[in-house]
Coordinates of C-alpha atoms and ligand atoms in Angstrom, one line a residue:
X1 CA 66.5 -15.9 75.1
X2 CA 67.1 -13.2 77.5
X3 CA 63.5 -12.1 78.9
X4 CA 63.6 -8.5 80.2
X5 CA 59.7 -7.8 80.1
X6 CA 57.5 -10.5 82.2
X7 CA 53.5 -11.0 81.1
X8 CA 51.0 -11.4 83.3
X9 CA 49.8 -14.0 80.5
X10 CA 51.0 -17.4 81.6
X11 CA 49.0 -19.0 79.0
X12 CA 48.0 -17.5 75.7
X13 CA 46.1 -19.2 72.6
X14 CA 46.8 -17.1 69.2
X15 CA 44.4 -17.7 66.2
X16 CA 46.0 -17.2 62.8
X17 CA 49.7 -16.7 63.7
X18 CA 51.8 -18.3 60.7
X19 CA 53.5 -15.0 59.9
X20 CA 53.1 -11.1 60.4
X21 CA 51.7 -10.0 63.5
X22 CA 50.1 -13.1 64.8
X23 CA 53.6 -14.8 64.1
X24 CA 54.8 -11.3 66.1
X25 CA 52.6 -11.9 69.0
X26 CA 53.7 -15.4 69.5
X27 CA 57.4 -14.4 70.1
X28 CA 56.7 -11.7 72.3
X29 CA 54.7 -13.5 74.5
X30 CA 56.8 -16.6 74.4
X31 CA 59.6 -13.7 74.9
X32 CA 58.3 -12.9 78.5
X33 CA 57.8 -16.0 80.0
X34 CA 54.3 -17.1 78.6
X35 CA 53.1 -20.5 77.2
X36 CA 52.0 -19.9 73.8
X37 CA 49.4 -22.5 71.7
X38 CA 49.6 -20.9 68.1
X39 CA 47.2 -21.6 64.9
X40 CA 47.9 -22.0 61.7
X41 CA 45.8 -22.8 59.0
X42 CA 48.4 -25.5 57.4
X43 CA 51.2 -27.1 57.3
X44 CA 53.4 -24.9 54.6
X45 CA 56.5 -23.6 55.2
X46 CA 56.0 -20.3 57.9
X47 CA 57.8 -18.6 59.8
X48 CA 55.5 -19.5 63.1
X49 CA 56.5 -23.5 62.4
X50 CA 60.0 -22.1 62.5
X51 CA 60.0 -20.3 65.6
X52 CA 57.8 -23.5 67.2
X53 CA 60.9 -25.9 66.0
X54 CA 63.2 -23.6 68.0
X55 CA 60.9 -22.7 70.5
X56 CA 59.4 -26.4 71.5
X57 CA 59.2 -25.5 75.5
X58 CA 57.0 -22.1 75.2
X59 CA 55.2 -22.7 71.5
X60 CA 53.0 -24.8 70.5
X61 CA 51.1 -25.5 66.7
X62 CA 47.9 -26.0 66.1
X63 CA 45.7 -26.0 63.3
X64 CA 42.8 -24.3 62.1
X65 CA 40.5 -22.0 59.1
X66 CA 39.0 -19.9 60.9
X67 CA 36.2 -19.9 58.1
X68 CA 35.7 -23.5 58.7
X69 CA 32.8 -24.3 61.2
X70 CA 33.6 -27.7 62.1
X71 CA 37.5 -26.7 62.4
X72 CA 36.7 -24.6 64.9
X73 CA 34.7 -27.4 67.0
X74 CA 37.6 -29.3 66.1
X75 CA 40.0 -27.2 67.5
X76 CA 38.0 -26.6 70.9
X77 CA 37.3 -30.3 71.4
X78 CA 41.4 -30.8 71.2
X79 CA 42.0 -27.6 73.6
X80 CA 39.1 -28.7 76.1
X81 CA 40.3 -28.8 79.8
X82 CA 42.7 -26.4 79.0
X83 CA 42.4 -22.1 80.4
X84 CA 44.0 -19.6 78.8
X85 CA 44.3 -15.8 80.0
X86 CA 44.9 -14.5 76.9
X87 CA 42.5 -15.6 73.8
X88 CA 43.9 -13.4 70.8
X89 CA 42.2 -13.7 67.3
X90 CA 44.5 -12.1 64.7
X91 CA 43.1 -14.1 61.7
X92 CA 42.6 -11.4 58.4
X93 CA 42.2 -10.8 55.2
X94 CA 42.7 -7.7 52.7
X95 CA 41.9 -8.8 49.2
X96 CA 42.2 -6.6 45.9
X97 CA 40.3 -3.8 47.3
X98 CA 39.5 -0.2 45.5
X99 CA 38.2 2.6 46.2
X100 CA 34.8 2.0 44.7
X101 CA 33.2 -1.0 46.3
X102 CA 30.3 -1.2 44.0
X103 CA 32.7 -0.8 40.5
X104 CA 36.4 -2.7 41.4
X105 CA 35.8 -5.4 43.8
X106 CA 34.9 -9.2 43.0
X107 CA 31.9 -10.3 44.1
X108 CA 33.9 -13.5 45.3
X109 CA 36.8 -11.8 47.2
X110 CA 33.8 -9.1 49.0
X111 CA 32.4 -12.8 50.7
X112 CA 35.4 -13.9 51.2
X113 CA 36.6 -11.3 53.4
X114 CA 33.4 -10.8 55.4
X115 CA 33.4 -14.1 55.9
X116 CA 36.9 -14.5 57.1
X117 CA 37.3 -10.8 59.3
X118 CA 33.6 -10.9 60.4
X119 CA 32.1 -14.5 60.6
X120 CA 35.3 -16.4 61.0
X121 CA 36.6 -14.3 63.6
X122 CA 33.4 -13.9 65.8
X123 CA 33.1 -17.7 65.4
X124 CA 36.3 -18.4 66.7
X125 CA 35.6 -16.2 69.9
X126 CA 31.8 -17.6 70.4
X127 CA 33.4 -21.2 69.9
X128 CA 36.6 -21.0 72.3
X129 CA 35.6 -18.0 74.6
X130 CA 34.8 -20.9 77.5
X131 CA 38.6 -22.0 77.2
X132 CA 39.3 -18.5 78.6
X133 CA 40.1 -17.7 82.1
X134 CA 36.9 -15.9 84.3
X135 CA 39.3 -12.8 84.1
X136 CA 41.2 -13.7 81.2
X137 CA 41.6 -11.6 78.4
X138 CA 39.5 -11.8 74.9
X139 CA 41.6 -9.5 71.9
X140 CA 41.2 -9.3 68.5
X141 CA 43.0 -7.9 65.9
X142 CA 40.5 -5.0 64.6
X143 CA 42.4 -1.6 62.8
X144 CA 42.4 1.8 63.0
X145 CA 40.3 1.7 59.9
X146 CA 37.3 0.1 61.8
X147 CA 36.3 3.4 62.8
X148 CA 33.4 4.7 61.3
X149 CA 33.9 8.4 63.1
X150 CA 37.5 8.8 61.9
X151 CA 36.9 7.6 57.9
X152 CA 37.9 10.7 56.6
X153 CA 39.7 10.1 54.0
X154 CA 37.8 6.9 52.5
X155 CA 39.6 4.0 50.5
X156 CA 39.7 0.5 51.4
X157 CA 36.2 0.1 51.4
X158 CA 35.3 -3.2 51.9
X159 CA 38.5 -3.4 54.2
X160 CA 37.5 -0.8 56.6
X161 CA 33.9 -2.2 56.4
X162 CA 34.9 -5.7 57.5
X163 CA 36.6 -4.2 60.8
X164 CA 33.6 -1.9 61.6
X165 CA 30.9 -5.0 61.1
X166 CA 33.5 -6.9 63.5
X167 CA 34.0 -4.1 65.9
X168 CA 29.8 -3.7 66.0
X169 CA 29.6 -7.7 66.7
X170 CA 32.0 -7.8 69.2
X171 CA 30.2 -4.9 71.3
X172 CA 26.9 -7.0 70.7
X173 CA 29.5 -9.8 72.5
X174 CA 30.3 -7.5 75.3
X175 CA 26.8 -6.8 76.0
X176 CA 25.6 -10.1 76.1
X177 CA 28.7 -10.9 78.4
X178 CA 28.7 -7.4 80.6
X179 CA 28.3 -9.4 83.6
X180 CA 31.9 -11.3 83.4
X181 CA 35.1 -10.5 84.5
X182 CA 36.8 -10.5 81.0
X183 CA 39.1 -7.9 79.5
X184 CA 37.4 -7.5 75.8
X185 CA 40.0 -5.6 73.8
X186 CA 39.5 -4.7 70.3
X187 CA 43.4 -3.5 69.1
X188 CA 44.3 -1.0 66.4
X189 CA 48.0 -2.2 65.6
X190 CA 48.7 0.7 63.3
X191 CA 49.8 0.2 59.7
X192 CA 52.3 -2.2 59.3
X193 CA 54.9 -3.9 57.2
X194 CA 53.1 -7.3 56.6
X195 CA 52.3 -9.2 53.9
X196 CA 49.4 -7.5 54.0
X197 CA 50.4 -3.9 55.4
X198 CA 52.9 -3.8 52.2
X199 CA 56.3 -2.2 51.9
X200 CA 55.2 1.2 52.1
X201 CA 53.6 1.2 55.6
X202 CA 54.6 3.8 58.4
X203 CA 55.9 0.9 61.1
X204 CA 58.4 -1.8 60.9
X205 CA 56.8 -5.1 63.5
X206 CA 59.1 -4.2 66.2
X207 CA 57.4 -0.8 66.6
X208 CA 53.6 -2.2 66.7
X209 CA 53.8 -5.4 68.9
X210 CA 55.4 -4.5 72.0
X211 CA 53.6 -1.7 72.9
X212 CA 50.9 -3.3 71.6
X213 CA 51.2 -6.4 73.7
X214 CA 52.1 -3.8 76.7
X215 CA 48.9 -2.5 76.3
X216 CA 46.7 -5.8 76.5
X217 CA 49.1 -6.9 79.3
X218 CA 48.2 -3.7 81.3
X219 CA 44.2 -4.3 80.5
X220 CA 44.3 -8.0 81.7
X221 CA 42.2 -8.1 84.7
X222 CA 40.4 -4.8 83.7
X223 CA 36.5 -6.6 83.0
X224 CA 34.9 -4.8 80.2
X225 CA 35.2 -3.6 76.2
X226 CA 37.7 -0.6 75.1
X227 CA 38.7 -0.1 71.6
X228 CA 42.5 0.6 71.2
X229 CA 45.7 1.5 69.7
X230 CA 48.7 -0.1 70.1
X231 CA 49.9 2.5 72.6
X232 CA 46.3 2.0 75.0
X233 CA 44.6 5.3 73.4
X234 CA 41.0 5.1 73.0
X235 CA 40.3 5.1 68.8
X236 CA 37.0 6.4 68.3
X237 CA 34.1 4.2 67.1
Ligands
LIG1 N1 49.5 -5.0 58.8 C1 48.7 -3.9 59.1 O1 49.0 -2.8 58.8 C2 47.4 -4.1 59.8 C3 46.8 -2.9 60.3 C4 45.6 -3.1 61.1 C5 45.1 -4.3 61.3 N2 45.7 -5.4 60.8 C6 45.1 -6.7 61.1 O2 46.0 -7.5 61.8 C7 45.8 -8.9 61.5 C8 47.1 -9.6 61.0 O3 47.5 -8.8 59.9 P1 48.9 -9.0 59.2 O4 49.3 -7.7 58.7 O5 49.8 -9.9 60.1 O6 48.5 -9.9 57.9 P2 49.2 -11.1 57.1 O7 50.7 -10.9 57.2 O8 48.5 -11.1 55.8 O9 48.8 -12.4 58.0 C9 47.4 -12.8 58.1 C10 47.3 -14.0 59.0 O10 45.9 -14.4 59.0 C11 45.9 -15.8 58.7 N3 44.6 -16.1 58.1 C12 44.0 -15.5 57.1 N4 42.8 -16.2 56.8 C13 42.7 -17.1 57.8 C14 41.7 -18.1 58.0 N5 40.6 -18.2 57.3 N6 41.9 -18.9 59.1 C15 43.0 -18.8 59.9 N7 44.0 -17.9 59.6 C16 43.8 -17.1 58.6 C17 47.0 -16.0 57.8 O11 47.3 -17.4 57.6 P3 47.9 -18.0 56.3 O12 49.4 -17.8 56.4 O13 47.5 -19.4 56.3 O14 47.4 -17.2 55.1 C18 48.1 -15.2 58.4 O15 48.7 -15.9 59.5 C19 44.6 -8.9 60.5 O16 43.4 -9.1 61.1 C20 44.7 -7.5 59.9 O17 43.4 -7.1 59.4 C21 46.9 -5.3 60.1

């Protein structure tokens, strides 16, 4: 592979990364020269397995649920000894999801995705934030529809609810961590055609990730929390 943009990532860990941006990440930082360890949840067919079999040198697979407590401690215990600069949680969920939170959604899929986009992802950071470099980088994978000040036109409800809970316990993080060195680095990719962006959404991958990893690559080293789009605008809280 021709690498034309470096990183100053040489080691990056990437929670939930079996396909669609997560799977996105991993070759673009692989792409400019970093040392990837990427998560999956299993062992079906994906295409982050695929790139790994091609990618061997840069890429490596590791497994995790991000719901799953002891997972998690399982996953940290494997990793320990190792420092990363870049810890990125992408793991999400969007589940059938009106406009009406109290009428259309299952009571099920509602726990299901707090629990995944909220618990699951704060876990993960709480549990492997000490694998992370004293100036390293903490990101997750937040959304544009976090944003409680710019919810003017409604709709995903429980979605948009999820990303705000996780963007409020994340600043809680920050605060209790104000004294570190760490970039903290809640991203806004955009819509996107995913699995779960759909067909319909305004930008192909190739338009989100690389500015998007520009943007954390220009924040690394920068201590302190900022809320973001993929282009390194300030989204409103
Ligand atoms: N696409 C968009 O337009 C958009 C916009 C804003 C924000 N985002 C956010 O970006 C992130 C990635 O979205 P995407 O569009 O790439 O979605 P996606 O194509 O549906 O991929 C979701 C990823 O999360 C993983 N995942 C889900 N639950 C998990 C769990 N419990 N433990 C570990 N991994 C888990 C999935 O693994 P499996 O393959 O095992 O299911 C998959 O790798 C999400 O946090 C999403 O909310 C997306």
């Amino acid at each position: 592979m021709t690498t034309t943009v470096q990183t100053p990532i040489q080691n990056a860990l990437v929670i939930g990364a079996s396909r669609g941006l997560g799977e996105a990440l991993v070759e673009a930082y692989a792409g400019r020269g970093a040392h990837v360890v990427a998560t999956v949840r299993d062992d079906h067919p994906s295409p982050l397995l695929d790139f790994a079999a091609r990618h061997r040198a840069s890429v490596e697979v590791e497994r995790v649920d991000i719901t799953d407590r002891a997972q998690l401690a399982a996953l940290h215990h494997r990793l320990s000894g190792r420092v990363f600069d870049l810890l990125f949680v992408v793991a999400g969920v969007s589940l059938a999801d009106r406009d009406a939170v109290g009428v259309d959604i299952a009571d099920e899929d509602f726990d299901r995705m707090m629990r995944t986009n909220v618990l699951g992802v704060m876990r993960t950071v709480e549990t492997l934030q000490d694998l992370v470099a004293p100036t390293g980088t903490i990101a997750v994978m937040s959304s544009g529809q976090g944003s409680v000040a710019d919810n003017t036109r409604g709709g995903f409800e429980v979605y948009r609810a999820t990303k705000s809970a996780l963007n409020q316990m994340f600043r809680s993080y920050a605060v209790r961590h104000r004294d570190e060195g760490r970039a903290l680095l809640l991203m806004a990719p955009g819509w996107v055609r995913t699995d779960m962006g759909g067909p319909g959404a305004a930008l192909d991958i190739n338009e989100s990730i690389p500015p998007l990893v520009d943007t954390v690559d220009a924040q690394h080293g920068v201590p302190g929390l900022r809320y973001l789009d993929r282009h390194g605008r300030a989204v409103n809280w």
